[in-house]
Short mmCIF file of C-alpha atoms in Angstrom, two decimals:
data_model
loop_
_atom_site.label_atom_id
_atom_site.label_comp_id
_atom_site.label_asym_id
_atom_site.label_seq_id
_atom_site.Cartn_x
_atom_site.Cartn_y
_atom_site.Cartn_z
CA MET A 1 -0.01 -0.01 -0.02
CA GLY A 2 3.05 2.28 0.13
CA LEU A 3 1.70 5.12 -2.03
CA ASP A 4 3.85 8.23 -2.06
CA GLU A 5 2.44 11.77 -1.76
CA ARG A 6 2.24 12.31 -5.52
CA LYS A 7 0.24 9.14 -6.20
CA LEU A 8 -2.10 10.07 -3.36
CA GLU A 9 -2.51 13.50 -5.00
CA VAL A 10 -3.33 11.85 -8.32
CA LEU A 11 -5.96 9.67 -6.58
CA ARG A 12 -7.45 12.70 -4.88
CA ALA A 13 -7.61 14.49 -8.25
CA ILE A 14 -9.31 11.47 -9.91
CA VAL A 15 -11.92 11.18 -7.17
CA GLU A 16 -12.69 14.93 -7.22
CA ASP A 17 -12.94 15.08 -11.03
CA TYR A 18 -15.03 11.94 -11.35
CA VAL A 19 -17.48 13.13 -8.63
CA ALA A 20 -17.72 16.53 -10.36
CA THR A 21 -18.00 15.39 -14.01
CA GLN A 22 -19.43 11.81 -13.88
CA GLU A 23 -16.88 11.12 -16.70
CA PRO A 24 -13.93 8.64 -16.42
CA VAL A 25 -10.74 10.66 -15.88
CA GLY A 26 -7.73 10.64 -18.20
CA SER A 27 -4.13 11.65 -17.45
CA LYS A 28 -4.17 14.66 -19.82
CA ALA A 29 -7.29 16.11 -18.18
CA LEU A 30 -5.72 15.63 -14.70
CA VAL A 31 -2.58 17.55 -15.68
CA GLU A 32 -4.62 20.31 -17.24
CA ARG A 33 -7.11 20.71 -14.38
CA HIS A 34 -4.85 20.13 -11.42
CA ASN A 35 -1.53 21.67 -10.56
CA LEU A 36 0.31 18.32 -10.35
CA ARG A 37 3.65 19.75 -11.62
CA VAL A 38 4.49 16.56 -13.53
CA SER A 39 4.06 15.37 -17.14
CA PRO A 40 1.07 13.31 -18.40
CA ALA A 41 3.46 10.37 -18.82
CA THR A 42 4.33 10.46 -15.10
CA VAL A 43 0.67 10.73 -14.21
CA ARG A 44 -0.04 7.69 -16.46
CA ASN A 45 2.59 5.73 -14.59
CA ASP A 46 1.05 6.77 -11.24
CA MET A 47 -2.38 5.78 -12.55
CA ALA A 48 -1.00 2.35 -13.55
CA VAL A 49 0.23 1.82 -9.97
CA LEU A 50 -3.09 3.01 -8.48
CA GLU A 51 -4.87 0.58 -10.80
CA GLU A 52 -2.56 -2.30 -9.86
CA GLU A 53 -3.14 -1.52 -6.17
CA GLY A 54 -6.96 -1.65 -6.73
CA TYR A 55 -7.75 2.08 -6.11
CA ILE A 56 -8.93 2.92 -9.62
CA ARG A 57 -10.25 0.94 -12.56
CA GLN A 58 -10.92 1.37 -16.22
CA PRO A 59 -14.56 1.00 -17.25
CA HIS A 60 -15.09 -0.66 -20.64
CA THR A 61 -16.55 2.47 -22.17
CA SER A 62 -13.49 4.75 -21.98
CA ALA A 63 -9.76 5.18 -21.72
CA GLY A 64 -10.24 7.16 -18.52
CA ARG A 65 -10.24 5.76 -15.00
CA VAL A 66 -12.79 5.80 -12.20
CA PRO A 67 -12.19 5.23 -8.43
CA THR A 68 -13.02 1.81 -6.90
CA ASP A 69 -14.62 1.33 -3.47
CA ALA A 70 -11.08 1.00 -2.04
CA GLY A 71 -10.06 4.27 -3.76
CA TYR A 72 -13.05 6.10 -2.24
CA ARG A 73 -12.23 4.59 1.19
CA LEU A 74 -8.65 5.80 1.00
CA PHE A 75 -9.90 9.20 -0.13
CA VAL A 76 -12.34 9.48 2.80
CA ASP A 77 -9.84 8.17 5.41
CA LYS A 78 -6.69 9.97 4.31
CA LEU A 79 -7.25 12.51 1.61
CA SER A 80 -10.51 14.36 2.07
CA ARG A 81 -10.76 17.45 4.22
CA VAL A 82 -14.23 17.96 5.56
CA LYS A 83 -15.54 21.08 3.83
CA PRO A 84 -16.49 23.83 6.35
CA LEU A 85 -20.02 25.05 5.66
CA SER A 86 -20.32 28.62 4.50
CA GLN A 87 -22.04 31.22 6.69
CA ALA A 88 -24.90 31.28 4.17
CA GLU A 89 -25.34 27.48 4.49
CA ARG A 90 -25.24 27.67 8.30
CA ARG A 91 -27.87 30.44 8.31
CA ALA A 92 -30.04 28.49 5.90
CA ILE A 93 -29.95 25.39 8.16
CA GLU A 94 -30.74 27.52 11.25
CA ARG A 95 -33.57 29.39 9.58
CA PHE A 96 -35.11 26.27 8.12
CA LEU A 97 -35.10 24.33 11.43
CA ILE A 98 -35.85 27.17 13.79
CA GLY A 99 -39.46 27.48 12.55
CA ALA A 100 -40.43 23.94 13.50
CA VAL A 101 -43.51 23.78 15.66
CA ASP A 102 -43.25 20.24 17.16
CA LEU A 103 -41.16 17.06 16.95
CA ASP A 104 -42.85 15.79 13.73
CA ASP A 105 -42.13 19.09 12.10
CA VAL A 106 -38.48 18.97 13.22
CA VAL A 107 -38.04 15.50 11.69
CA HIS A 108 -39.78 16.42 8.37
CA ARG A 109 -37.90 19.66 8.04
CA THR A 110 -34.60 17.91 8.76
CA VAL A 111 -35.03 15.17 6.22
CA ARG A 112 -36.12 17.65 3.48
CA LEU A 113 -33.19 19.97 4.32
CA LEU A 114 -30.66 17.10 4.14
CA ALA A 115 -31.97 15.97 0.78
CA GLN A 116 -31.85 19.50 -0.60
CA LEU A 117 -28.37 20.33 0.66
CA THR A 118 -26.69 17.07 -0.33
CA ARG A 119 -28.84 16.14 -3.35
CA GLN A 120 -28.89 12.56 -2.07
CA VAL A 121 -31.56 10.40 -0.40
CA ALA A 122 -31.96 11.63 3.16
CA VAL A 123 -33.04 9.43 6.12
CA VAL A 124 -33.88 10.63 9.62
CA GLN A 125 -34.84 8.26 12.46
CA TYR A 126 -37.47 9.71 14.82
CA PRO A 127 -36.06 10.08 18.34
CA SER A 128 -36.13 6.62 19.85
CA LEU A 129 -38.35 6.44 22.95
CA SER A 130 -36.14 3.82 24.54
CA ARG A 131 -33.13 6.15 24.43
CA ALA A 132 -35.01 9.24 25.54
CA SER A 133 -35.31 10.54 29.08
CA VAL A 134 -38.56 11.55 30.75
CA ARG A 135 -39.22 15.23 31.06
CA HIS A 136 -42.65 15.13 32.63
CA PHE A 137 -45.70 12.95 33.29
CA GLU A 138 -49.17 14.44 33.35
CA LEU A 139 -52.29 12.70 34.55
CA VAL A 140 -55.53 14.16 33.17
CA PRO A 141 -58.85 12.93 34.68
CA ILE A 142 -61.30 12.02 31.89
CA SER A 143 -63.89 10.60 34.32
CA THR A 144 -63.81 9.30 37.91
CA THR A 145 -62.54 5.96 36.63
CA ARG A 146 -60.48 6.94 33.61
CA LEU A 147 -57.19 8.85 33.31
CA MET A 148 -55.21 10.11 30.37
CA VAL A 149 -51.45 9.55 30.86
CA VAL A 150 -49.28 12.07 28.97
CA MET A 151 -45.57 11.40 28.84
CA ILE A 152 -43.32 14.12 27.48
CA ALA A 153 -39.79 12.99 26.62
CA GLU A 154 -36.75 15.32 26.65
CA THR A 155 -36.80 15.22 22.85
CA GLY A 156 -40.27 16.78 22.83
CA ARG A 157 -41.95 13.55 21.81
CA VAL A 158 -45.36 13.26 23.44
CA GLU A 159 -47.13 9.94 24.13
CA GLN A 160 -50.66 9.67 25.38
CA ARG A 161 -52.50 6.63 26.81
CA LEU A 162 -55.88 6.02 28.43
CA VAL A 163 -55.96 4.11 31.70
CA GLU A 164 -59.07 2.42 33.01
CA LEU A 165 -58.99 2.45 36.84
CA PRO A 166 -60.45 -0.34 39.06
CA GLY A 167 -62.68 2.21 40.84
CA PRO A 168 -63.49 5.90 41.21
CA ILE A 169 -60.59 8.21 42.20
CA LEU A 170 -60.53 11.59 43.95
CA ALA A 171 -58.79 14.60 42.47
CA ASP A 172 -56.37 14.76 45.43
CA ASP A 173 -55.32 11.19 44.75
CA VAL A 174 -54.65 11.98 41.09
CA THR A 175 -52.43 14.86 42.26
CA GLU A 176 -50.57 12.47 44.57
CA LEU A 177 -50.13 9.78 41.88
CA ARG A 178 -48.79 12.47 39.50
CA ARG A 179 -46.29 13.66 42.14
CA LEU A 180 -45.03 10.10 42.91
CA ILE A 181 -44.58 9.21 39.22
CA ASN A 182 -42.75 12.40 38.35
CA GLU A 183 -40.56 12.15 41.43
CA LYS A 184 -39.54 8.62 40.51
CA LEU A 185 -39.17 8.82 36.72
CA VAL A 186 -38.31 12.43 35.61
CA GLY A 187 -34.78 12.53 34.23
CA LYS A 188 -34.55 8.75 33.82
CA ARG A 189 -34.16 7.07 30.43
CA LEU A 190 -37.21 5.08 29.48
CA ALA A 191 -35.09 1.96 28.99
CA GLU A 192 -34.08 2.16 32.64
CA THR A 193 -37.56 2.71 34.12
CA PRO A 194 -39.16 -0.78 34.40
CA PRO A 195 -37.83 -1.52 37.94
CA LEU A 196 -38.71 1.99 39.03
CA VAL A 197 -42.33 1.57 37.69
CA VAL A 198 -42.57 -1.69 39.63
CA ALA A 199 -41.21 0.05 42.75
CA LEU A 200 -43.89 2.74 42.41
CA VAL A 201 -46.59 0.10 43.11
CA GLU A 202 -44.71 -1.36 46.05
CA GLU A 203 -44.07 2.03 47.60
CA ALA A 204 -47.58 3.44 47.11
CA ALA A 205 -49.85 3.91 50.11
CA PRO A 206 -52.36 1.00 50.38
CA GLY A 207 -55.28 3.16 49.13
CA LEU A 208 -53.31 4.21 46.04
CA ARG A 209 -52.04 0.78 45.10
CA PRO A 210 -54.98 -0.30 42.80
CA PRO A 211 -54.87 2.85 40.63
CA MET A 212 -51.04 2.79 40.62
CA THR A 213 -51.09 -0.87 39.53
CA ALA A 214 -53.36 0.08 36.56
CA LEU A 215 -51.07 3.01 35.69
CA SER A 216 -47.90 0.94 35.94
CA THR A 217 -49.31 -1.74 33.67
CA VAL A 218 -49.98 0.84 30.96
CA LEU A 219 -46.62 2.53 31.44
CA LEU A 220 -44.76 -0.75 31.10
CA GLU A 221 -46.75 -2.12 28.21
CA THR A 222 -47.04 0.93 26.00
CA LEU A 223 -44.10 3.15 26.78
CA VAL A 224 -41.24 1.09 28.11
CA GLU A 225 -41.54 -2.25 26.35
CA ARG A 226 -42.78 -0.90 23.02
CA SER A 227 -39.91 -0.72 20.55
CA GLU A 228 -41.72 0.93 17.66
CA GLU A 229 -39.23 2.97 15.63
CA ARG A 230 -40.04 5.29 12.77
CA ILE A 231 -38.08 6.62 9.83
CA ALA A 232 -38.57 9.66 7.60
CA LEU A 233 -37.28 9.59 4.00
CA ALA A 234 -36.84 12.34 1.34
CA GLY A 235 -35.02 12.89 -1.91
CA THR A 236 -35.51 9.47 -3.52
CA ALA A 237 -35.74 11.16 -6.90
CA ASN A 238 -32.08 12.29 -6.43
CA LEU A 239 -31.03 8.73 -7.21
CA ALA A 240 -31.95 9.25 -10.82
CA ARG A 241 -29.68 12.27 -11.31
CA GLY A 242 -26.47 10.27 -11.91
CA GLY A 243 -24.87 8.68 -14.94
CA LEU A 244 -25.16 5.11 -16.28
CA LEU A 245 -22.22 3.97 -14.18
CA ASP A 246 -23.95 4.84 -10.88
CA PHE A 247 -25.62 1.76 -9.35
CA GLN A 248 -24.38 -0.33 -12.24
CA GLY A 249 -27.32 0.83 -14.35
CA SER A 250 -30.17 -0.44 -12.06
CA LEU A 251 -31.98 1.50 -9.36
CA ARG A 252 -34.41 -1.25 -8.49
CA PRO A 253 -32.41 -3.01 -5.74
CA ILE A 254 -31.72 0.34 -4.05
CA LEU A 255 -35.42 1.41 -4.23
CA GLU A 256 -36.48 -1.95 -2.84
CA ALA A 257 -34.02 -1.65 0.05
CA LEU A 258 -35.30 1.89 0.81
CA GLU A 259 -38.81 0.51 1.28
CA GLU A 260 -37.66 -1.74 4.13
CA GLU A 261 -37.77 0.23 7.39
CA VAL A 262 -35.89 -2.52 9.16
CA ILE A 263 -32.93 -2.06 6.76
CA LEU A 264 -32.97 1.77 7.18
CA LEU A 265 -32.99 1.48 10.98
CA LYS A 266 -30.00 -0.83 10.77
CA LEU A 267 -28.12 1.57 8.57
CA PHE A 268 -29.00 4.86 10.24
CA GLY A 269 -30.21 3.97 13.68
CA GLU A 270 -27.11 2.33 15.19
CA VAL A 271 -24.66 5.21 15.20
CA GLU A 272 -22.41 5.82 18.16
CA PRO A 273 -22.26 9.33 19.75
CA SER A 274 -20.08 11.98 18.04
CA MET A 275 -19.17 9.62 15.22
CA THR A 276 -19.82 9.88 11.55
CA ARG A 277 -19.93 6.55 9.84
CA VAL A 278 -19.17 6.20 6.11
CA ARG A 279 -19.97 2.86 4.40
CA ILE A 280 -18.80 2.59 0.80
CA GLY A 281 -20.13 0.09 -1.74
CA ASP A 282 -19.14 -3.44 -0.76
CA GLU A 283 -18.72 -2.39 2.89
CA ASN A 284 -22.53 -2.44 3.14
CA GLU A 285 -23.79 -5.67 4.68
CA ILE A 286 -27.00 -5.38 2.70
CA GLU A 287 -26.40 -6.85 -0.75
CA ASP A 288 -28.89 -4.50 -2.52
CA LEU A 289 -26.87 -1.52 -1.39
CA ARG A 290 -23.44 -2.56 -2.52
CA THR A 291 -23.45 0.01 -5.30
CA ALA A 292 -24.29 2.76 -2.85
CA SER A 293 -22.64 4.74 -0.09
CA ILE A 294 -24.00 5.86 3.21
CA VAL A 295 -23.01 8.72 5.50
CA ALA A 296 -24.69 8.49 8.89
CA THR A 297 -24.36 10.12 12.32
CA GLY A 298 -26.26 10.14 15.60
CA TYR A 299 -28.07 13.17 17.01
CA GLY A 300 -29.67 14.23 20.22
CA PRO A 301 -29.65 16.85 23.02
CA GLY A 302 -26.18 17.30 24.52
CA ALA A 303 -24.25 14.04 24.71
CA THR A 304 -27.42 11.92 24.48
CA ILE A 305 -28.02 10.17 21.18
CA VAL A 306 -31.72 9.60 20.52
CA GLY A 307 -31.65 8.73 16.81
CA GLY A 308 -29.61 8.56 13.63
CA MET A 309 -29.69 10.54 10.39
CA GLY A 310 -27.75 10.63 7.16
CA VAL A 311 -27.75 10.28 3.40
CA LEU A 312 -27.54 7.50 0.86
CA GLY A 313 -26.35 7.91 -2.71
CA PRO A 314 -23.94 6.56 -5.35
CA THR A 315 -20.40 5.75 -4.37
CA ARG A 316 -19.52 8.67 -6.65
CA MET A 317 -20.65 11.26 -4.10
CA ASP A 318 -19.15 14.40 -2.61
CA TYR A 319 -17.92 12.78 0.62
CA PRO A 320 -16.31 15.88 2.23
CA GLY A 321 -19.42 18.02 1.53
CA ASN A 322 -21.91 15.33 2.63
CA ILE A 323 -20.06 14.52 5.82
CA ALA A 324 -19.93 18.21 6.77
CA THR A 325 -23.58 18.73 6.02
CA VAL A 326 -24.82 15.63 7.91
CA ARG A 327 -22.70 16.61 10.90
CA ALA A 328 -23.88 20.25 10.90
CA VAL A 329 -27.59 19.38 10.53
CA ALA A 330 -27.26 16.77 13.33
CA ARG A 331 -25.68 19.40 15.58
CA TYR A 332 -28.43 21.93 14.93
CA VAL A 333 -31.20 19.33 15.57
CA GLY A 334 -29.45 18.32 18.79
CA ASP A 335 -29.35 21.99 19.91
CA LEU A 336 -33.06 22.39 19.08
CA LEU A 337 -33.96 19.32 21.10
CA ALA A 338 -31.87 20.50 24.02
CA GLN A 339 -33.76 23.87 24.07
CA GLY A 340 -37.08 21.89 23.97
#
């Protein structure tokens, strides 16, 4: 793998030109467009080495070269500098997201914004309830034997459930139940609450145990144990913008994969905090996506990650620009959720 600086520069130039033009890149064009300070013959020799090492290849249709998955990987790991966003781009992100009225609006604005800025398919996972912390519980009497439980997560997600009580309940008892639940659960991650919910029943005064038991059953069944995850998608039409070489001429496998929510959650929902993951071509476990690349990151308030987001497109994508945009949008959404 011992590539010297010049060969790495040639590879960088090939990747940048191919991403920009969609055309296989020849040595003459490289010398003309990039200040490589060497002759076309030297560049041809460097390209021969890069091809031998598996970083570029020659498609049948042209004398030029295109990067391989390994070439893109080397470019992302060693050669690309993440492009800083311009002030105008930052202001556009801020303005677009700041007008959101609720969590659904935040997610839909975010996925549209990502698709517009990157011109790729954008995917945003709704904040996962299991990873979120509880901000507040409200109990609203509907009748003497029925309560509405409202759980507000730190992400702004609101969940409501009706609870049928075993008998009539006084307003003062509802106030006391609300106090006990909030005291025990506020600030705790939902995934950590089952033993605390069980303890609420055990610690309740004898007269409050029947209604607390009914409440705890609903809390455990519908909020804590439920693992429903949702995904928002935008920009699918962007897949059709590329040339014939993108996706080896067939979009069908990609479109079929995008219809599977389980696949999207696996790709975008398992991202570690403060990490941007780039999967290129054959690095994707899912066979239908081996002609695509994915840039994904986690987002959430502060250091808490409550969901993933990112973009999917051809391996011939603007990695430095897409990585910067995905990171910046994730940061803004995290700040928005933190203000909640």
